[in-house]
Amino acid sequence: MSSSFHLDLDRCSGCFACTVACLDQNDIEVHDEPAAWRQVFAVESGEYPDAHLRYVSLACMHCEDAPCLLACPTGAVRRDVATQAVQVEADLCIGCHSCSIACPFGVPRFGVDGKMEKCDLCGERLKYGLEPACVRVCPTRALACGSPNELGASVSRRAARRLADEGEKS
Amino acid sequence: MDARERKLRAKIPGSDTGIEVCKSICAICDPTTQCGLDLSIRDGRIIKVEGSRENPHNGGTLCCKGAATRQYVYNEDRLRTPLRRTGPRGSGRFESISWDEALDTIVDNLERVRARSGPEAAVFYVGYPKQMRPFVQRLAMQFGSPNFCTESSTCFTATAMAFKLVYGQMAGPDVAHTRCLLAWSANPFYSNTPAARGLLDAIDRGMRLIVVDPRCTPLASRADIHLQLVPGSDGALALGMAHVIIEEGLYDREFVAAFAHGFADFRTYVAGFDPQRVERITGVPAEKIRAAARLYATAAPAAILPSAAPVGHNTNGVQNYRAVFSLIGLTGNFDVEGGNRVTPYSWLEVGGAGFVTRQHEFEMPRPWSDLAPRVGSARFPVWADLVDQAQAMDLPRQIRTGDPYPLRALVAFGLNHRMFPDSAGFLESLQQLEFICDIDLFATGSSRYADIVLPACSSVERSELRCYPEQYVALSQPAIAPIGESRSDTDIVFDLARRLALADPLLNPGPGGEVEPADAFDAALDWILAPSGMSVAELKKHPGGMPVPNPLKYVARKYREVGFPTPTGKMEFASSLLDRYSTELGVDALPTYRPPRYSAEGSPDLARDYPLILNTGSRLPMFVHSRTYRLPWTNGLRPRPTADLNPADARRLGIEEGDEIDLSTPAGAIRVHAGLTELARPGVVHMYHGHPEADVNLLLEADYLDPISGFPGFKALLCRVEKVSSRRDAEESPLADHTHERSGAGNE
């Protein structure tokens, strides 16, 4: 069964806990460039007094039809059999950045050795029944990880409740 | 890579990887959060950090600061041995010495100062964390000094004072049961992250939310009504809401008639605060003020969520918060389920944990009347009447003038000069002291001024008692060995008590007695915990904490039986205590509104040259005071000192994102980068405090203080912003050298 991330945009508050938990899990050193595999963005729209601020936490989507995987000329980007996560085999990476050009989410990062690095869905943790570090840390429970259909069903359940509540109010 | 290597790389605990999970607590922020930690440890070293699931406060989660624990604990700035200063103060030249030599030097100096100038000439100070406070306060008082002061001279206490002046006690919001939450300048998403989840859950179940905040915070963006007021105008807004509630007959007549003092005068006063006038003062549309007042007054039950400091950080801060808190009684929401409830105080600023302790008896072993007057007691008499500490904001003045008596020695746990307005002036005043000891985790800009520096442990290296409003309690145990020769702050207190030969069996049990000196901390905790029925032995069996056994049940409307602990025994719309000081301090018994001393309304001449409002220290998600600037993982999220301003103001000033700007007041200037964001209201500039390269407290005068609390007006003054390149030459800095001083941030 494949796993993927889900982000509840109503709950993400841009607190960066996911970013730092990922740095801690993966022992990533921070220098001058944005090296984190999970990034948080503040998205602003409108102007005072009607300004609106929203936040988005973004990492590899582990796409089913992953453009990075297709673009990789050496087979360094591959799919893990057990978790279906898109992963990188550093030994095979030649640092050509094709994956970076192909990725619609700007996910690939390149370490000091020039090789591609990115979120591996904490695949090894999943095998032992542990959530990805970013999901575990999330203080508002905005981030989740699981089968896309099950995650979708839980979103539907919340939407159903909202619809019922609205119906009751009106 | 084989299976074991993959497990090791993923840090999976187990006997094959040698990774063990140990329980601890995070004390990077303090005191109402302190999440439970699961530390993954291999070969005695932490390799990964998670939140403890069994701790109901954080439920397995953390914030970005706690997630960076490893860079905090293993930071290269950690002090490793006791140090003695060898160069001039501030030079940073020290030599390592032994603990015995360091502690004996401190004791020699304290005894010399006491013999010559009296015990009150020694000042004891505690910054962050807070766990050693009761122990240091007892040490100070048993030594004979009334001068125990803390970081609470600028945080939280003004909120507590405002509550005490109105109700004689604090009353916290019952978020779990309320139908409407009025969050007044609070944003737990940044300041108390675990609480944010509870708020979102409450919103999901239909709780209505009103947020009062100058910023467009994550909480404000989820509000039904966001009252985005001009910083410092909180009092006027609250009085405007009271005006609507009274005018429309939405107040609790029965409560006000039976249990309130001064309502008639209050009613007359708020008659002048019609929403149109309040709109002109606060910038909040009159219709929104009406809507918020109606929603809060009619939701029943409705609760007010205050914050630790923002409203109090104003030259009229206590009066402004009194006006806000008056709304609770006015609407009958005091001490009711779903309103603001009075719950018994448990331990270390946490109330409602379901048990009581002897903390107060422990930290106050003798009455104030036994001792000399406290620092700040003449200048801030309301503080002295309501708060069992000295007011540290008066330290620099008394050090300089020796009035009413000279101060000669300072023993500080976590000293941070950047906490003080006019932080450079505070450092200068330290030069006049004969002896300074600073006990800290890190080498800081403040510890450079100490004669003796002692290395303290972080929370994961020691034991401390912590309780949570979810009726949960933990006595943490060391998860790793102390870094270098560092020791727990409380161990240092007990060692000093022994060397000072204090006649106090709790602090200095003495050899051969019932309690061995090594067990003094546990014995003192057992004494403190006695009324709770819990013991250290029981708590030690649960290193990740345990539910409080037989927690105290909440009883509503206790005032019907026992009245209010105020001078009149009633809720006081008009304060009897402030009435006593009305002439001396120029304050009113009613919660009157006055604009910030430096504001367009309060100082129009100044506002011509300094047209923007400066709001300092409003929380950001990655920083808590100065404590995480030195961690690359958190500092990297906002790597340059940055002032946030609204894009419309920036356009007008020709400033673009990231531009270098000079931020100035008549008191000084700092050079920072511009952050353009709709988070900021037009006309307001936000600068986070304590930055080692751009200390915004240099822009405040030392006496920019609320006369009631002594709190600095950090959240409302006037400033000017100029783009650097628009002037002569970016290299020709007009700034004083000290603003560019590169030093570690203090462990405030």
mmCIF file of N, CA, C and O in Angstrom, chain A residues 83-121:
data_model
loop_
_atom_site.group_PDB
_atom_site.id
_atom_site.type_symbol
_atom_site.label_atom_id
_atom_site.label_comp_id
_atom_site.label_asym_id
_atom_site.label_seq_id
_atom_site.Cartn_x
_atom_site.Cartn_y
_atom_site.Cartn_z
ATOM 1 N N THR A 83 7.405 0.987 0.700
ATOM 2 C CA THR A 83 6.593 2.156 1.068
ATOM 3 C C THR A 83 6.086 2.919 -0.144
ATOM 4 O O THR A 83 5.266 3.819 -0.006
ATOM 5 N N GLN A 84 6.597 2.583 -1.318
ATOM 6 C CA GLN A 84 6.264 3.322 -2.542
ATOM 7 C C GLN A 84 6.799 4.759 -2.508
ATOM 8 O O GLN A 84 6.408 5.589 -3.327
ATOM 9 N N ALA A 85 7.694 5.063 -1.544
ATOM 10 C CA ALA A 85 8.273 6.409 -1.489
ATOM 11 C C ALA A 85 9.272 6.574 -2.627
ATOM 12 O O ALA A 85 9.947 5.611 -3.015
ATOM 13 N N VAL A 86 9.351 7.812 -3.135
ATOM 14 C CA VAL A 86 10.359 8.117 -4.150
ATOM 15 C C VAL A 86 11.662 8.433 -3.414
ATOM 16 O O VAL A 86 11.692 9.326 -2.564
ATOM 17 N N GLN A 87 12.702 7.660 -3.705
ATOM 18 C CA GLN A 87 13.947 7.809 -2.953
ATOM 19 C C GLN A 87 15.132 8.010 -3.894
ATOM 20 O O GLN A 87 15.028 7.777 -5.092
ATOM 21 N N VAL A 88 16.258 8.442 -3.317
ATOM 22 C CA VAL A 88 17.457 8.693 -4.123
ATOM 23 C C VAL A 88 18.574 7.756 -3.679
ATOM 24 O O VAL A 88 18.831 7.634 -2.480
ATOM 25 N N GLU A 89 19.218 7.121 -4.611
ATOM 26 C CA GLU A 89 20.412 6.327 -4.329
ATOM 27 C C GLU A 89 21.609 7.222 -4.629
ATOM 28 O O GLU A 89 21.965 7.453 -5.796
ATOM 29 N N ALA A 90 22.229 7.740 -3.554
ATOM 30 C CA ALA A 90 23.260 8.760 -3.724
ATOM 31 C C ALA A 90 24.407 8.267 -4.602
ATOM 32 O O ALA A 90 24.974 9.029 -5.391
ATOM 33 N N ASP A 91 24.760 6.975 -4.500
ATOM 34 C CA ASP A 91 25.890 6.452 -5.264
ATOM 35 C C ASP A 91 25.683 6.595 -6.768
ATOM 36 O O ASP A 91 26.644 6.704 -7.532
ATOM 37 N N LEU A 92 24.408 6.563 -7.168
ATOM 38 C CA LEU A 92 24.132 6.624 -8.603
ATOM 39 C C LEU A 92 23.913 8.050 -9.110
ATOM 40 O O LEU A 92 23.903 8.276 -10.330
ATOM 41 N N CYS A 93 23.695 8.993 -8.208
ATOM 42 C CA CYS A 93 23.377 10.377 -8.620
ATOM 43 C C CYS A 93 24.618 11.025 -9.219
ATOM 44 O O CYS A 93 25.705 10.961 -8.643
ATOM 45 N N ILE A 94 24.455 11.656 -10.380
ATOM 46 C CA ILE A 94 25.589 12.350 -11.012
ATOM 47 C C ILE A 94 25.460 13.878 -10.867
ATOM 48 O O ILE A 94 26.237 14.631 -11.436
ATOM 49 N N GLY A 95 24.438 14.331 -10.118
ATOM 50 C CA GLY A 95 24.285 15.771 -9.860
ATOM 51 C C GLY A 95 23.932 16.566 -11.088
ATOM 52 O O GLY A 95 24.348 17.715 -11.246
ATOM 53 N N CYS A 96 23.129 16.002 -12.005
ATOM 54 C CA CYS A 96 22.825 16.699 -13.260
ATOM 55 C C CYS A 96 21.649 17.671 -13.138
ATOM 56 O O CYS A 96 21.406 18.455 -14.041
ATOM 57 N N HIS A 97 20.901 17.591 -12.049
ATOM 58 C CA HIS A 97 19.781 18.502 -11.766
ATOM 59 C C HIS A 97 18.562 18.268 -12.650
ATOM 60 O O HIS A 97 17.650 19.081 -12.661
ATOM 61 N N SER A 98 18.556 17.192 -13.436
ATOM 62 C CA SER A 98 17.378 16.918 -14.271
ATOM 63 C C SER A 98 16.126 16.802 -13.409
ATOM 64 O O SER A 98 15.051 17.284 -13.772
ATOM 65 N N CYS A 99 16.264 16.141 -12.278
ATOM 66 C CA CYS A 99 15.121 15.962 -11.376
ATOM 67 C C CYS A 99 14.579 17.308 -10.923
ATOM 68 O O CYS A 99 13.375 17.519 -10.802
ATOM 69 N N SER A 100 15.509 18.229 -10.683
ATOM 70 C CA SER A 100 15.132 19.556 -10.201
ATOM 71 C C SER A 100 14.313 20.301 -11.251
ATOM 72 O O SER A 100 13.354 20.993 -10.936
ATOM 73 N N ILE A 101 14.735 20.123 -12.517
ATOM 74 C CA ILE A 101 14.014 20.784 -13.614
ATOM 75 C C ILE A 101 12.629 20.150 -13.776
ATOM 76 O O ILE A 101 11.646 20.829 -14.033
ATOM 77 N N ALA A 102 12.558 18.846 -13.569
ATOM 78 C CA ALA A 102 11.302 18.131 -13.798
ATOM 79 C C ALA A 102 10.288 18.326 -12.678
ATOM 80 O O ALA A 102 9.085 18.331 -12.911
ATOM 81 N N CYS A 103 10.761 18.508 -11.431
ATOM 82 C CA CYS A 103 9.854 18.524 -10.275
ATOM 83 C C CYS A 103 8.981 19.771 -10.258
ATOM 84 O O CYS A 103 9.493 20.887 -10.238
ATOM 85 N N PRO A 104 7.648 19.613 -10.269
ATOM 86 C CA PRO A 104 6.775 20.793 -10.240
ATOM 87 C C PRO A 104 6.719 21.466 -8.870
ATOM 88 O O PRO A 104 6.140 22.537 -8.733
ATOM 89 N N PHE A 105 7.312 20.859 -7.830
ATOM 90 C CA PHE A 105 7.236 21.417 -6.482
ATOM 91 C C PHE A 105 8.587 21.938 -5.976
ATOM 92 O O PHE A 105 8.708 22.333 -4.820
ATOM 93 N N GLY A 106 9.610 21.908 -6.822
ATOM 94 C CA GLY A 106 10.918 22.438 -6.404
ATOM 95 C C GLY A 106 11.531 21.670 -5.255
ATOM 96 O O GLY A 106 12.227 22.240 -4.425
ATOM 97 N N VAL A 107 11.289 20.387 -5.195
ATOM 98 C CA VAL A 107 11.706 19.590 -4.037
ATOM 99 C C VAL A 107 13.205 19.254 -3.986
ATOM 100 O O VAL A 107 13.822 19.371 -2.936
ATOM 101 N N PRO A 108 13.821 18.839 -5.085
ATOM 102 C CA PRO A 108 15.205 18.366 -4.965
ATOM 103 C C PRO A 108 16.156 19.423 -4.389
ATOM 104 O O PRO A 108 16.088 20.600 -4.745
ATOM 105 N N ARG A 109 17.009 18.972 -3.455
ATOM 106 C CA ARG A 109 18.058 19.812 -2.884
ATOM 107 C C ARG A 109 19.388 19.145 -3.199
ATOM 108 O O ARG A 109 19.435 17.925 -3.374
ATOM 109 N N PHE A 110 20.447 19.931 -3.231
ATOM 110 C CA PHE A 110 21.752 19.372 -3.553
ATOM 111 C C PHE A 110 22.730 19.685 -2.427
ATOM 112 O O PHE A 110 22.881 20.847 -2.026
ATOM 113 N N GLY A 111 23.329 18.648 -1.874
ATOM 114 C CA GLY A 111 24.220 18.800 -0.730
ATOM 115 C C GLY A 111 25.584 19.312 -1.145
ATOM 116 O O GLY A 111 25.818 19.623 -2.328
ATOM 117 N N VAL A 112 26.512 19.383 -0.187
ATOM 118 C CA VAL A 112 27.846 19.914 -0.484
ATOM 119 C C VAL A 112 28.576 19.034 -1.505
ATOM 120 O O VAL A 112 29.443 19.510 -2.232
ATOM 121 N N ASP A 113 28.183 17.756 -1.582
ATOM 122 C CA ASP A 113 28.817 16.872 -2.575
ATOM 123 C C ASP A 113 28.145 16.985 -3.946
ATOM 124 O O ASP A 113 28.491 16.257 -4.873
ATOM 125 N N GLY A 114 27.167 17.893 -4.067
ATOM 126 C CA GLY A 114 26.516 18.109 -5.352
ATOM 127 C C GLY A 114 25.450 17.073 -5.690
ATOM 128 O O GLY A 114 24.860 17.117 -6.770
ATOM 129 N N LYS A 115 25.224 16.134 -4.784
ATOM 130 C CA LYS A 115 24.247 15.080 -5.082
ATOM 131 C C LYS A 115 22.852 15.449 -4.564
ATOM 132 O O LYS A 115 22.724 16.150 -3.568
ATOM 133 N N MET A 116 21.852 14.918 -5.262
ATOM 134 C CA MET A 116 20.477 15.266 -4.909
ATOM 135 C C MET A 116 20.094 14.639 -3.568
ATOM 136 O O MET A 116 20.439 13.485 -3.295
ATOM 137 N N GLU A 117 19.387 15.419 -2.781
ATOM 138 C CA GLU A 117 18.859 14.935 -1.501
ATOM 139 C C GLU A 117 17.413 15.369 -1.432
ATOM 140 O O GLU A 117 17.053 16.437 -1.935
ATOM 141 N N LYS A 118 16.598 14.574 -0.791
ATOM 142 C CA LYS A 118 15.225 15.005 -0.571
ATOM 143 C C LYS A 118 14.548 14.090 0.439
ATOM 144 O O LYS A 118 15.142 13.087 0.876
ATOM 145 N N CYS A 119 13.335 14.443 0.760
ATOM 146 C CA CYS A 119 12.513 13.664 1.683
ATOM 147 C C CYS A 119 12.353 12.238 1.176
ATOM 148 O O CYS A 119 12.044 12.022 0.006
ATOM 149 N N ASP A 120 12.564 11.270 2.096
ATOM 150 C CA ASP A 120 12.351 9.871 1.710
ATOM 151 C C ASP A 120 11.113 9.305 2.410
ATOM 152 O O ASP A 120 10.980 8.094 2.547
ATOM 153 N N LEU A 121 10.247 10.194 2.869
ATOM 154 C CA LEU A 121 8.996 9.815 3.545
ATOM 155 C C LEU A 121 9.280 9.107 4.872
ATOM 156 O O LEU A 121 8.413 8.460 5.445
#
